[in-house]
Short mmCIF file of C-alpha atoms and ligand atoms in Angstrom, two decimals:
data_model
loop_
_atom_site.label_atom_id
_atom_site.label_comp_id
_atom_site.label_asym_id
_atom_site.label_seq_id
_atom_site.Cartn_x
_atom_site.Cartn_y
_atom_site.Cartn_z
CA MET D 1 3.88 -9.19 -26.74
CA ARG D 2 3.93 -10.66 -22.91
CA PRO D 3 2.54 -8.40 -20.75
CA LYS D 4 5.22 -7.23 -18.02
CA VAL D 5 4.98 -6.76 -14.33
CA PHE D 6 6.87 -4.99 -11.61
CA LEU D 7 6.98 -6.60 -8.14
CA THR D 8 7.79 -4.35 -5.30
CA ARG D 9 9.77 -7.06 -3.63
CA ARG D 10 10.43 -11.08 -4.74
CA LEU D 11 7.71 -13.53 -3.44
CA PRO D 12 7.89 -17.16 -2.95
CA ALA D 13 8.57 -19.40 -5.61
CA LYS D 14 5.65 -21.20 -6.53
CA ALA D 15 4.11 -17.45 -7.26
CA LEU D 16 6.81 -16.10 -9.38
CA ASP D 17 6.60 -20.16 -11.52
CA ARG D 18 3.05 -19.24 -11.90
CA LEU D 19 3.71 -15.05 -13.20
CA GLY D 20 6.42 -16.56 -15.06
CA GLU D 21 4.46 -18.64 -17.44
CA VAL D 22 1.74 -15.54 -18.83
CA CYS D 23 3.94 -12.98 -18.09
CA ASP D 24 7.47 -11.28 -18.17
CA TYR D 25 8.40 -10.07 -14.64
CA GLU D 26 11.04 -7.81 -13.10
CA ILE D 27 11.31 -7.72 -9.17
CA GLY D 28 12.67 -4.44 -6.63
CA CYS D 29 14.19 -5.80 -4.32
CA ASP D 30 14.86 -9.45 -2.32
CA ARG D 31 13.62 -8.64 0.78
CA GLY D 32 12.82 -5.32 3.14
CA GLN D 33 11.18 -1.71 2.33
CA LEU D 34 12.00 -0.68 -1.83
CA SER D 35 12.94 3.32 -2.49
CA ARG D 36 10.63 5.32 -3.83
CA ALA D 37 13.02 6.37 -6.61
CA ALA D 38 13.01 2.46 -7.40
CA LEU D 39 9.39 2.08 -7.08
CA LEU D 40 9.14 4.98 -9.88
CA ALA D 41 11.49 3.63 -12.04
CA GLY D 42 9.94 0.16 -11.62
CA VAL D 43 6.39 1.29 -12.67
CA ARG D 44 7.64 3.29 -15.20
CA GLN D 45 7.21 0.50 -18.39
CA ALA D 46 4.84 -2.05 -16.20
CA ASP D 47 1.65 -3.00 -17.71
CA GLY D 48 1.06 -4.56 -14.22
CA LEU D 49 2.48 -3.79 -10.92
CA ILE D 50 2.24 -6.33 -7.94
CA CYS D 51 3.27 -4.37 -4.15
CA LEU D 52 2.49 -4.61 -0.21
CA LEU D 53 1.13 -2.86 1.79
CA THR D 54 4.31 -1.36 2.98
CA ASP D 55 4.46 0.46 -0.43
CA GLN D 56 2.72 3.54 -1.32
CA ILE D 57 0.97 3.51 -4.12
CA ASP D 58 -0.11 7.56 -4.79
CA SER D 59 -1.21 9.59 -7.59
CA GLU D 60 2.71 10.48 -8.30
CA VAL D 61 3.43 6.39 -8.61
CA ILE D 62 0.27 6.16 -10.95
CA ALA D 63 1.45 9.04 -13.15
CA ALA D 64 4.56 7.81 -13.77
CA ALA D 65 3.01 4.24 -14.82
CA GLU D 66 2.39 5.56 -18.47
CA LYS D 67 0.98 1.65 -19.51
CA LEU D 68 -0.14 0.55 -16.20
CA ARG D 69 -3.27 -1.92 -16.23
CA VAL D 70 -3.47 -3.62 -12.58
CA ILE D 71 -2.43 -2.54 -8.85
CA ALA D 72 -2.36 -6.06 -7.35
CA ASN D 73 -1.88 -5.59 -3.41
CA VAL D 74 -0.34 -8.43 -1.02
CA ALA D 75 -2.82 -7.55 1.54
CA VAL D 76 -6.44 -7.33 2.70
CA GLY D 77 -5.66 -3.79 3.42
CA TYR D 78 -5.63 -1.78 0.69
CA ASN D 79 -4.93 1.98 2.28
CA ASN D 80 -1.29 1.99 0.80
CA ILE D 81 -3.06 2.62 -3.02
CA ASP D 82 -5.10 5.95 -3.90
CA VAL D 83 -7.53 3.63 -5.78
CA GLU D 84 -9.48 7.01 -7.29
CA ALA D 85 -6.30 7.92 -8.93
CA ALA D 86 -6.31 4.75 -10.22
CA GLN D 87 -10.08 4.17 -11.29
CA ARG D 88 -9.48 8.08 -12.69
CA ARG D 89 -6.63 6.13 -15.39
CA GLN D 90 -9.45 2.72 -15.23
CA ILE D 91 -6.61 0.58 -13.45
CA PHE D 92 -8.08 -2.21 -11.65
CA VAL D 93 -6.39 -2.07 -8.07
CA THR D 94 -7.14 -6.09 -6.39
CA ASN D 95 -6.02 -7.17 -2.85
CA THR D 96 -6.25 -10.50 -1.10
CA PRO D 97 -9.24 -10.80 0.85
CA ASP D 98 -10.59 -14.83 2.24
CA VAL D 99 -6.79 -16.68 2.17
CA LEU D 100 -5.58 -14.41 5.38
CA THR D 101 -8.99 -14.87 7.34
CA GLU D 102 -7.99 -17.90 9.68
CA ALA D 103 -4.01 -16.89 10.58
CA THR D 104 -4.65 -13.58 11.22
CA ALA D 105 -7.70 -14.27 13.54
CA ASP D 106 -5.67 -17.04 15.12
CA LEU D 107 -2.90 -14.27 15.71
CA THR D 108 -5.48 -12.35 17.41
CA MET D 109 -6.25 -14.89 19.58
CA ALA D 110 -2.72 -15.18 20.52
CA LEU D 111 -3.05 -12.30 20.99
CA ILE D 112 -5.77 -11.75 23.50
CA LEU D 113 -3.96 -14.93 25.30
CA ALA D 114 -0.72 -13.38 25.37
CA VAL D 115 -2.48 -9.65 27.43
CA THR D 116 -4.54 -12.02 29.48
CA ARG D 117 -2.32 -14.43 30.66
CA ARG D 118 0.86 -12.11 30.67
CA LEU D 119 2.43 -14.59 28.46
CA VAL D 120 5.57 -12.45 27.48
CA GLU D 121 5.96 -11.07 31.18
CA ALA D 122 5.81 -14.88 31.92
CA ASP D 123 7.81 -15.90 29.25
CA ALA D 124 11.08 -12.62 30.09
CA TYR D 125 10.74 -13.56 33.94
CA VAL D 126 11.74 -16.98 32.99
CA ARG D 127 14.51 -16.18 30.97
CA ALA D 128 16.14 -13.92 33.53
CA GLY D 129 16.47 -17.47 35.60
CA LYS D 130 13.65 -15.71 37.76
CA PHE D 131 11.49 -18.61 38.47
CA THR D 132 13.03 -20.18 41.35
CA ALA D 133 10.15 -20.83 43.49
CA TRP D 134 6.37 -21.90 42.07
CA ASP D 135 4.58 -19.66 43.59
CA PHE D 136 0.32 -19.29 44.30
CA GLU D 137 -0.08 -16.11 43.05
CA LEU D 138 2.36 -15.72 40.64
CA PHE D 139 1.37 -13.94 37.17
CA LEU D 140 -2.06 -14.28 37.51
CA GLY D 141 -3.99 -13.21 34.36
CA THR D 142 -7.87 -13.02 33.67
CA GLU D 143 -10.00 -15.90 33.08
CA LEU D 144 -11.95 -15.77 29.25
CA THR D 145 -14.69 -18.14 30.53
CA GLY D 146 -18.17 -16.01 30.96
CA LYS D 147 -16.10 -12.63 29.33
CA THR D 148 -17.72 -10.67 26.33
CA LEU D 149 -15.38 -10.32 23.75
CA GLY D 150 -16.68 -6.57 22.03
CA ILE D 151 -15.80 -7.06 17.92
CA ILE D 152 -15.48 -3.95 15.61
CA GLY D 153 -16.34 -4.79 11.94
CA TYR D 154 -17.56 -8.59 11.34
CA GLY D 155 -16.55 -9.18 8.33
CA ARG D 156 -14.53 -11.92 7.04
CA ILE D 157 -11.84 -11.63 9.80
CA GLY D 158 -14.03 -10.69 12.26
CA HIS D 159 -16.54 -13.41 11.68
CA ALA D 160 -13.23 -15.86 12.13
CA VAL D 161 -12.68 -14.87 15.85
CA GLY D 162 -16.07 -14.88 16.64
CA ARG D 163 -15.92 -18.48 15.92
CA ARG D 164 -12.59 -18.69 17.49
CA ALA D 165 -14.08 -16.85 20.66
CA ALA D 166 -16.67 -19.09 21.16
CA SER D 167 -14.98 -21.95 22.38
CA PHE D 168 -12.83 -20.52 25.27
CA GLY D 169 -16.40 -19.40 26.60
CA LEU D 170 -16.29 -15.96 25.46
CA SER D 171 -19.77 -14.12 24.60
CA VAL D 172 -19.40 -11.67 21.43
CA LEU D 173 -20.65 -8.65 21.21
CA TYR D 174 -19.79 -7.39 17.67
CA CYS D 175 -21.04 -4.07 15.28
CA GLY D 176 -20.31 -3.28 11.68
CA ARG D 177 -20.04 -0.89 9.35
CA ASP D 178 -23.48 0.80 10.10
CA GLU D 179 -22.90 0.70 13.81
CA ILE D 180 -20.00 2.93 13.03
CA ALA D 181 -21.14 5.08 10.79
CA PHE D 182 -23.69 6.28 13.39
CA ARG D 183 -21.33 6.33 16.43
CA ASP D 184 -21.84 9.56 17.29
CA GLU D 185 -25.71 9.88 17.65
CA PRO D 186 -27.95 8.13 20.45
CA VAL D 187 -28.84 5.39 19.92
CA ARG D 188 -32.59 5.25 18.40
CA THR D 189 -35.05 2.35 19.22
CA THR D 190 -37.12 3.87 16.05
CA GLY D 191 -36.19 5.01 12.94
CA ARG D 192 -37.87 6.20 9.58
CA LEU D 193 -36.47 4.53 5.97
CA GLY D 194 -32.65 5.16 5.82
CA GLN D 195 -32.07 5.78 9.60
CA ARG D 196 -32.66 2.29 10.55
CA SER D 197 -32.51 1.23 14.01
CA ARG D 198 -29.23 0.30 15.27
CA GLU D 199 -31.21 -2.04 17.68
CA THR D 200 -33.51 -3.33 15.17
CA LEU D 201 -30.93 -5.41 12.62
CA PRO D 202 -30.85 -8.81 12.72
CA ALA D 203 -27.69 -10.66 14.39
CA PRO D 204 -26.49 -13.71 12.04
CA ILE D 205 -25.77 -16.82 14.01
CA SER D 206 -23.28 -19.30 13.56
CA ALA D 207 -23.49 -22.76 14.41
CA SER D 208 -20.80 -23.02 16.32
CA ALA D 209 -21.70 -19.84 18.32
CA LEU D 210 -24.77 -22.08 19.27
CA GLN D 211 -23.61 -25.48 20.11
CA ASN D 212 -21.98 -23.31 22.65
CA GLY D 213 -24.93 -21.58 23.61
CA LEU D 214 -23.03 -18.00 22.61
CA THR D 215 -25.58 -16.72 20.22
CA PRO D 216 -23.25 -13.62 18.95
CA ARG D 217 -25.15 -10.50 19.84
CA ARG D 218 -25.08 -7.13 17.28
CA SER D 219 -24.89 -4.06 19.33
CA SER D 220 -24.65 -0.05 19.05
CA PHE D 221 -21.02 1.21 18.94
CA ARG D 222 -21.26 2.14 22.52
CA GLU D 223 -23.04 -0.34 24.09
CA LEU D 224 -20.21 -2.57 23.16
CA LEU D 225 -17.26 0.01 24.56
CA ALA D 226 -18.95 -0.16 27.87
CA GLN D 227 -19.95 -3.79 27.55
CA SER D 228 -16.82 -5.74 26.36
CA ASP D 229 -13.77 -7.24 28.48
CA ILE D 230 -11.91 -7.49 25.28
CA ILE D 231 -12.76 -5.02 21.98
CA THR D 232 -10.71 -6.55 19.25
CA LEU D 233 -10.81 -4.47 16.28
CA HIS D 234 -11.78 -5.47 12.46
CA VAL D 235 -12.27 -2.85 10.95
CA PRO D 236 -10.33 -1.33 7.38
CA LEU D 237 -8.93 1.81 7.48
CA ALA D 238 -11.09 4.68 5.75
CA ALA D 239 -11.77 8.28 7.09
CA ALA D 240 -15.00 6.61 8.88
CA THR D 241 -12.24 4.47 11.05
CA ARG D 242 -9.47 6.62 10.96
CA HIS D 243 -9.42 7.25 15.29
CA LEU D 244 -12.20 5.04 15.83
CA ILE D 245 -11.02 4.25 19.46
CA ASP D 246 -10.32 7.74 20.73
CA ARG D 247 -9.74 9.39 23.37
CA GLU D 248 -13.49 9.26 23.93
CA ALA D 249 -14.14 5.87 23.31
CA LEU D 250 -11.44 4.50 25.54
CA ALA D 251 -12.89 6.64 28.28
CA ARG D 252 -16.01 4.40 27.93
CA MET D 253 -14.32 1.70 28.21
CA LYS D 254 -14.14 -0.82 31.86
CA PRO D 255 -10.37 -0.10 33.35
CA THR D 256 -10.45 -4.07 33.66
CA ALA D 257 -10.87 -3.60 29.49
CA TYR D 258 -7.79 -5.14 27.12
CA LEU D 259 -7.59 -3.29 23.36
CA ILE D 260 -6.96 -5.20 20.80
CA ASN D 261 -5.71 -4.13 17.13
CA THR D 262 -4.76 -6.33 14.04
CA SER D 263 -6.07 -4.26 11.49
CA ARG D 264 -4.18 -0.74 11.05
CA GLY D 265 -2.61 1.19 13.03
CA PRO D 266 -4.91 4.62 12.85
CA VAL D 267 -7.43 3.18 13.63
CA VAL D 268 -6.35 3.87 17.21
CA ASP D 269 -4.97 7.41 18.29
CA GLU D 270 -2.14 5.98 20.24
CA ALA D 271 -1.55 8.52 21.91
CA ALA D 272 -4.69 8.74 23.50
CA LEU D 273 -4.23 4.94 24.06
CA VAL D 274 -0.34 5.97 25.66
CA ALA D 275 -2.63 8.14 28.17
CA ALA D 276 -5.23 5.81 28.87
CA LEU D 277 -2.89 2.60 29.85
CA LYS D 278 -0.94 5.13 31.26
CA ALA D 279 -4.44 6.48 33.39
CA GLY D 280 -4.96 2.89 34.38
CA GLN D 281 -8.55 3.26 32.48
CA LEU D 282 -7.74 0.12 30.68
CA ALA D 283 -5.87 -2.99 31.22
CA GLY D 284 -4.13 -3.99 28.56
CA ALA D 285 -3.57 -3.42 24.96
CA GLY D 286 -2.05 -6.48 22.59
CA LEU D 287 -1.06 -4.71 19.22
CA ASP D 288 0.04 -5.56 15.96
CA VAL D 289 -0.24 -2.83 13.72
CA TYR D 290 0.59 0.92 15.25
CA GLU D 291 0.38 4.61 14.15
CA TYR D 292 3.09 5.48 12.52
CA GLU D 293 4.62 2.17 11.54
CA PRO D 294 7.44 1.05 11.87
CA GLN D 295 7.42 3.52 14.78
CA VAL D 296 6.02 2.84 17.99
CA SER D 297 5.14 5.61 20.36
CA PRO D 298 8.42 4.66 23.26
CA GLU D 299 6.15 4.78 26.13
CA LEU D 300 4.32 1.23 24.88
CA LEU D 301 7.42 0.04 24.73
CA THR D 302 7.93 0.32 28.76
CA MET D 303 4.76 -1.03 29.24
CA LYS D 304 4.44 -4.31 30.64
CA GLN D 305 0.30 -4.92 29.85
CA VAL D 306 0.78 -4.76 26.91
CA VAL D 307 1.72 -6.93 23.54
CA LEU D 308 3.91 -5.34 20.65
CA LEU D 309 3.94 -7.17 17.12
CA PRO D 310 5.78 -6.36 13.96
CA HIS D 311 2.38 -6.56 12.07
CA ILE D 312 2.58 -10.53 11.78
CA GLY D 313 -0.77 -10.78 11.54
CA SER D 314 -1.10 -13.26 7.73
CA ALA D 315 2.64 -14.07 8.26
CA THR D 316 2.11 -17.66 7.98
CA HIS D 317 4.22 -19.85 5.42
CA GLU D 318 0.84 -21.08 4.08
CA THR D 319 -1.24 -17.22 3.99
CA ARG D 320 1.97 -15.93 2.37
CA THR D 321 1.74 -18.16 -0.26
CA ALA D 322 -1.66 -17.86 -0.79
CA MET D 323 -1.57 -14.54 -0.73
CA ALA D 324 1.17 -14.08 -3.04
CA LEU D 325 -0.26 -16.62 -5.71
CA LEU D 326 -3.37 -14.88 -5.45
CA ALA D 327 -2.16 -11.35 -6.43
CA VAL D 328 -0.93 -13.19 -9.49
CA GLU D 329 -3.56 -14.20 -10.28
CA ASN D 330 -5.42 -11.10 -9.89
CA ALA D 331 -2.43 -9.55 -11.99
CA ILE D 332 -2.20 -12.13 -14.60
CA ASP D 333 -6.39 -11.95 -14.67
CA ALA D 334 -6.42 -8.15 -15.78
CA LEU D 335 -3.71 -8.55 -17.49
CA SER D 336 -5.35 -11.40 -20.11
CA GLY D 337 -8.43 -9.42 -20.32
CA ARG D 338 -10.38 -10.73 -17.64
CA THR D 339 -11.86 -9.01 -14.73
CA PRO D 340 -9.76 -9.45 -12.02
CA ARG D 341 -11.26 -12.12 -10.02
CA ASN D 342 -10.18 -9.37 -6.31
CA VAL D 343 -10.68 -6.11 -8.24
CA ILE D 344 -11.96 -3.40 -5.87
C1 GLV H 401 -1.98 -7.38 6.20
O1 GLV H 401 -2.18 -6.22 7.38
C2 GLV H 401 -3.18 -6.98 5.35
O2 GLV H 401 -4.33 -6.21 4.81
O3 GLV H 401 -3.16 -8.07 4.61
#
């Protein structure tokens, strides 16, 4: 008997062809968002589920899927899945890391350039027929060379952004899991075992940064907030990172700084961000994700200093096909009795 896989949405033909070599499959919808009722019905007889970051795979869905052995998310983030409920049923949960790293880092740089050089405003100006004469002070922006980029979350994507930043002449400060976990504590300069000082942690050095004479430097969360000219977020959404950028964090940023978010919306307290932008507490923001996605705070829509994208971090032909193929391989692994390559 071939295993049955339910896909919440149609994926590229290459991925479906591969899935069809091993499994029978059913597709929930061709585009857009599958309804809750269709999701619950679709998983009922499925051995495997291939889903998107917009599908809420909670305990109710998992309970409805009596035969389910694998939930393969076509995303690196998996905050849409109740991983504990899946683990209680010994269902594998998988994601698609690596294949989207470069595309997401590219989009992060695109947002950085768009906000600092006011690309969207300038484009609208030309389209509106307002470009009637060159002007010395038209759309002055902020130069990247010599500025400091703060990278919060220094995993695969954070590193890839750091590599790109070096070639723009940006110095990089970064903080990772430890600094975030200790964010509310005063900075320690010495530490007992198990309470490591953030200052004593070694800083990995990338070859390209060295070539450019710019060495990424590990910093405390608070120092990064205070020193950076641009702050970019690359953490997964979890209890420790929800509202990581809140009113207090925003108040610590330079009034000339920009905030970039290509991770998950709820990492930023969006109401606090709106208030900070209105008060001129920071210069602008580049957002690909939103706290209540796909809803966007209406005030953001009116702000010229903000560039807003519809969650397209990994949206290239190459990457989306690679993500779909990887999710399919994860599902096939699990349904063939192997541990999937990207098991969570
Ligand atoms: C995109 O947001 C992803 O998590 O893959």
